[in-house]
């Protein structure tokens, strides 16, 4: 687990207005931070710079006390949960969760142990031999999170993970993500444009507008302001 510190982060695509314009934000170890704001305000770009999928034009990205500007995604040990889950359809749930451990050539018995642990937390134990096509949307989301958990990543990053789900499932998953994050105590950055998610999920909400931070506050502070 790790803190995430952003110092005067700028992202300039071409010669237009900066997509991210001098953002400084400290996310504490174990904190759940929401990034919210209208379409085009720079949420995804900021998240992608944390993960390392986008170069930083200027400023410093510091994760767990270490400057990571020049590190590739795989060297940052973060885990991004995508909207489309990015599961492998031909693999079982077990193998989908185990995938990052296979890549790092983890011994079989340890793979089994870690997948068991993750599927316990995620209540996926009964489904380990199934294929993603035979799972509900919520179960698939949990498999994607399982993959993030077994890697023992420093932080979870979510990019609008629920926007493809229907309202009922979205509500269930909100509860689930919140419960899981608190149980694991893992630093989390969660991008959304959904007000309900912003107000119910996070410890703090960072409101972006035109690439700048407009406000950082707890949901309660946001709710109570005039
Ligand atoms: P959000 O996630 O808040 O909708 P984005 O981070 O996707 O916003 O985009 C922020 C701004 O940067 C937008 O003006 C968008 O058009 C621009 N932008 C995003 N990605 C690229 C890119 N690859 N090339 C050029 N401009 C981009
Ligand atoms: P390469 O340098 O080999 O082209 P990348 O740096 O693009 O590969 O990514 C390789 C590793 O980085 C993968 O093993 C994957 O775990 C990790 N990675 C890539 N994209 C992401 C992401 N969005 N979130 C978390 N990890 C990622």
Coordinates of C-alpha atoms and ligand atoms in Angstrom, one line a residue:
X1 CA 0.0 0.0 0.0
X2 CA 1.2 3.5 -0.7
X3 CA 0.4 7.1 -0.7
X4 CA 0.1 9.0 -4.0
X5 CA 1.4 12.5 -4.2
X6 CA 0.9 14.7 -7.2
X7 CA 3.0 17.9 -7.4
X8 CA 2.1 20.5 -10.0
X9 CA 1.1 17.9 -12.6
X10 CA 0.6 19.3 -16.1
X11 CA -0.5 17.4 -19.2
X12 CA -0.4 19.2 -22.5
X13 CA -1.7 17.4 -25.6
X14 CA -0.5 19.3 -28.7
X15 CA -0.7 23.0 -28.3
X16 CA -4.2 23.4 -26.9
X17 CA -5.3 24.2 -23.4
X18 CA -3.7 21.8 -21.0
X19 CA -5.8 18.7 -20.3
X20 CA -4.4 18.7 -16.7
X21 CA -3.3 22.1 -15.5
X22 CA -1.1 22.3 -12.4
X23 CA -2.7 19.7 -10.2
X24 CA -1.3 19.1 -6.7
X25 CA -3.0 16.4 -4.6
X26 CA -2.0 14.2 -1.8
X27 CA -3.8 10.9 -1.4
X28 CA -3.0 9.2 1.9
X29 CA -2.1 5.6 2.4
X30 CA -5.3 3.6 2.5
X31 CA -7.5 6.6 1.5
X32 CA -10.4 6.3 -1.0
X33 CA -10.3 9.3 -3.3
X34 CA -12.9 10.2 -5.9
X35 CA -12.1 12.2 -9.0
X36 CA -15.2 13.8 -10.3
X37 CA -16.1 16.5 -12.8
X38 CA -17.8 17.1 -16.2
X39 CA -16.7 15.2 -19.3
X40 CA -13.3 16.5 -20.6
X41 CA -12.1 17.9 -17.3
X42 CA -9.1 15.7 -17.2
X43 CA -10.1 12.8 -14.9
X44 CA -9.0 10.0 -17.1
X45 CA -5.8 11.7 -18.1
X46 CA -4.9 12.2 -14.5
X47 CA -5.6 8.5 -13.7
X48 CA -3.6 7.4 -16.7
X49 CA -0.6 9.5 -15.5
X50 CA -0.8 7.8 -12.1
X51 CA -0.8 4.4 -13.7
X52 CA 1.9 5.4 -16.2
X53 CA -0.1 4.9 -19.4
X54 CA 0.4 8.6 -20.2
X55 CA 3.6 10.7 -20.0
X56 CA 3.6 13.7 -17.6
X57 CA 4.4 17.0 -19.4
X58 CA 5.7 18.6 -16.1
X59 CA 5.4 18.0 -12.4
X60 CA 6.2 15.0 -10.2
X61 CA 4.2 11.9 -9.5
X62 CA 5.3 10.3 -6.2
X63 CA 4.0 6.9 -5.2
X64 CA 4.9 5.4 -1.8
X65 CA 7.6 8.1 -1.4
X66 CA 9.2 7.3 -4.7
X67 CA 9.2 9.5 -7.8
X68 CA 7.7 7.4 -10.6
X69 CA 7.6 9.8 -13.6
X70 CA 10.0 7.6 -15.6
X71 CA 8.7 4.2 -14.5
X72 CA 6.7 1.9 -16.9
X73 CA 3.2 0.8 -15.7
X74 CA 4.5 -2.6 -14.7
X75 CA 7.1 -1.1 -12.4
X76 CA 4.6 1.0 -10.5
X77 CA 2.7 -2.0 -9.2
X78 CA -0.7 -0.4 -9.3
X79 CA -3.8 -2.1 -10.4
X80 CA -6.3 -0.6 -12.8
X81 CA -9.9 -1.9 -12.9
X82 CA -11.5 -1.1 -16.2
X83 CA -15.1 -0.6 -17.2
X84 CA -15.1 -3.6 -19.5
X85 CA -13.3 -5.8 -16.9
X86 CA -10.7 -7.0 -19.4
X87 CA -11.2 -10.7 -18.5
X88 CA -10.0 -13.5 -20.7
X89 CA -13.1 -15.4 -22.0
X90 CA -11.4 -18.7 -22.6
X91 CA -10.0 -18.9 -19.1
X92 CA -11.8 -20.0 -15.9
X93 CA -12.3 -17.5 -13.0
X94 CA -9.4 -19.2 -11.2
X95 CA -7.1 -18.7 -14.1
X96 CA -8.3 -15.1 -14.7
X97 CA -7.5 -14.2 -11.1
X98 CA -4.2 -16.1 -11.2
X99 CA -3.1 -14.5 -14.4
X100 CA -0.7 -11.9 -13.0
X101 CA 0.9 -14.5 -10.8
X102 CA 1.4 -16.8 -13.8
X103 CA 3.2 -13.9 -15.6
X104 CA 5.5 -13.5 -12.6
X105 CA 6.2 -17.3 -12.5
X106 CA 4.8 -17.6 -9.0
X107 CA 5.0 -21.3 -7.7
X108 CA 1.7 -23.3 -8.1
X109 CA 1.0 -23.7 -4.4
X110 CA 1.4 -20.0 -3.8
X111 CA -0.9 -19.2 -6.7
X112 CA -3.5 -21.6 -5.3
X113 CA -3.2 -20.0 -1.8
X114 CA -3.5 -16.4 -3.0
X115 CA -6.4 -17.1 -5.4
X116 CA -8.2 -18.9 -2.6
X117 CA -7.7 -16.0 -0.3
X118 CA -8.9 -13.5 -2.9
X119 CA -11.9 -15.5 -3.8
X120 CA -12.8 -15.8 -0.2
X121 CA -12.8 -12.1 0.3
X122 CA -14.7 -11.6 -2.9
X123 CA -17.2 -14.5 -2.4
X124 CA -16.2 -16.2 -5.6
X125 CA -15.3 -19.5 -4.2
X126 CA -18.2 -21.4 -5.8
X127 CA -17.4 -19.9 -9.2
X128 CA -13.7 -20.6 -9.7
X129 CA -14.2 -23.2 -12.4
X130 CA -16.7 -21.1 -14.4
X131 CA -15.9 -19.0 -17.5
X132 CA -16.6 -15.2 -17.5
X133 CA -19.5 -15.6 -20.0
X134 CA -21.4 -17.6 -17.3
X135 CA -21.1 -14.9 -14.7
X136 CA -23.2 -11.8 -13.8
X137 CA -21.8 -8.3 -14.4
X138 CA -21.2 -8.0 -10.7
X139 CA -19.3 -11.3 -10.5
X140 CA -17.2 -10.3 -13.4
X141 CA -16.3 -7.1 -11.7
X142 CA -15.2 -9.0 -8.7
X143 CA -13.0 -11.3 -10.8
X144 CA -11.3 -8.2 -12.2
X145 CA -10.8 -7.0 -8.6
X146 CA -9.5 -10.4 -7.6
X147 CA -6.8 -10.1 -10.2
X148 CA -5.9 -6.8 -8.7
X149 CA -5.8 -8.2 -5.1
X150 CA -3.6 -11.2 -5.9
X151 CA -1.0 -8.9 -7.3
X152 CA -0.8 -7.2 -3.9
X153 CA -0.8 -3.9 -5.7
X154 CA 0.1 -0.6 -4.0
X155 CA -3.2 0.9 -5.0
X156 CA -6.4 0.4 -6.9
X157 CA -7.4 2.7 -9.8
X158 CA -10.9 2.6 -11.1
X159 CA -12.0 4.4 -14.3
X160 CA -15.8 4.6 -14.3
X161 CA -16.1 0.9 -13.5
X162 CA -19.9 0.9 -13.1
X163 CA -21.0 3.0 -16.0
X164 CA -22.0 0.0 -18.2
X165 CA -24.2 -1.6 -15.5
X166 CA -27.9 -1.2 -14.9
X167 CA -29.1 0.9 -11.9
X168 CA -29.7 -2.1 -9.6
X169 CA -26.4 -3.7 -10.2
X170 CA -24.6 -0.4 -9.9
X171 CA -26.1 0.1 -6.5
X172 CA -25.0 -3.4 -5.4
X173 CA -21.5 -2.9 -6.8
X174 CA -21.2 0.4 -5.1
X175 CA -21.8 -1.3 -1.8
X176 CA -19.4 -4.1 -2.7
X177 CA -16.5 -1.9 -3.8
X178 CA -16.9 0.3 -0.6
X179 CA -17.0 -2.8 1.7
X180 CA -14.0 -4.4 -0.1
X181 CA -11.9 -1.2 -0.1
X182 CA -12.4 -0.8 3.7
X183 CA -11.7 -4.4 4.3
X184 CA -8.5 -4.3 2.4
X185 CA -7.6 -0.8 3.4
X186 CA -5.9 -0.3 0.0
X187 CA -5.3 3.2 -1.4
X188 CA -7.9 3.8 -4.1
X189 CA -8.5 6.4 -6.8
X190 CA -11.9 6.2 -8.4
X191 CA -13.0 8.2 -11.4
X192 CA -16.7 8.9 -12.0
X193 CA -19.1 11.5 -13.3
X194 CA -21.9 10.0 -11.2
X195 CA -22.9 12.2 -8.2
X196 CA -24.2 9.3 -6.1
X197 CA -21.0 7.4 -6.5
X198 CA -19.0 10.5 -5.6
X199 CA -21.1 11.2 -2.5
X200 CA -21.2 7.7 -1.2
X201 CA -18.0 5.9 -2.0
X202 CA -15.0 8.0 -1.0
X203 CA -13.3 9.4 2.0
X204 CA -12.7 12.6 0.0
X205 CA -13.9 14.0 -3.4
X206 CA -11.6 15.9 -5.7
X207 CA -13.7 18.1 -8.1
X208 CA -11.9 18.9 -11.3
X209 CA -12.9 21.6 -13.8
X210 CA -11.0 22.3 -17.0
X211 CA -7.9 20.5 -15.9
X212 CA -7.7 22.2 -12.5
X213 CA -8.7 21.2 -9.0
X214 CA -11.8 23.2 -8.0
X215 CA -12.2 21.7 -4.6
X216 CA -11.1 18.8 -2.4
X217 CA -13.5 17.9 0.4
X218 CA -15.2 15.1 2.3
X219 CA -18.6 14.1 0.9
X220 CA -20.2 15.6 4.1
X221 CA -18.5 18.9 3.5
X222 CA -19.7 18.9 -0.1
X223 CA -23.2 18.0 0.9
X224 CA -23.5 20.7 3.6
X225 CA -22.2 23.6 1.6
X226 CA -24.8 26.1 0.3
Ligands
LIG1 P1 -12.4 13.2 -18.7 O1 -11.9 11.9 -18.3 O2 -12.6 14.1 -17.5 O3 -13.6 13.1 -19.5 P2 -10.1 13.4 -20.3 O4 -8.9 13.2 -19.4 O5 -10.5 12.2 -21.1 O6 -11.3 14.0 -19.5 O7 -9.8 14.6 -21.3 C1 -9.3 15.9 -20.9 C2 -9.0 16.7 -22.1 O8 -7.9 16.2 -22.8 C3 -10.1 16.8 -23.1 O9 -10.2 18.1 -23.6 C4 -9.8 15.8 -24.1 O10 -10.3 16.1 -25.4 C5 -8.3 15.9 -24.1 N1 -7.6 14.6 -24.5 C6 -7.7 13.4 -23.8 N2 -7.0 12.5 -24.4 C7 -6.4 13.1 -25.5 C8 -5.4 12.6 -26.5 N3 -5.0 11.4 -26.5 N4 -5.0 13.5 -27.4 C9 -5.5 14.8 -27.4 N5 -6.3 15.3 -26.5 C10 -6.8 14.4 -25.5
LIG2 P1 5.6 -3.3 -22.2 O1 6.5 -2.3 -21.5 O2 6.1 -4.7 -22.1 O3 5.1 -2.9 -23.5 P2 3.5 -2.2 -20.5 O4 4.5 -1.4 -19.8 O5 2.6 -1.6 -21.5 O6 4.3 -3.4 -21.3 O7 2.7 -3.1 -19.5 C1 3.1 -4.3 -19.1 C2 2.7 -4.6 -17.7 O8 2.2 -3.4 -17.1 C3 1.6 -5.6 -17.6 O9 2.1 -6.8 -17.0 C4 0.5 -5.0 -16.7 O10 0.4 -5.7 -15.5 C5 1.0 -3.6 -16.4 N1 -0.1 -2.7 -16.9 C6 -0.3 -2.2 -18.1 N2 -1.3 -1.5 -18.1 C7 -1.8 -1.4 -16.9 C8 -2.9 -0.8 -16.3 N3 -3.8 0.0 -16.9 N4 -3.1 -0.9 -15.0 C9 -2.2 -1.7 -14.3 N5 -1.2 -2.3 -14.8 C10 -1.0 -2.2 -16.1

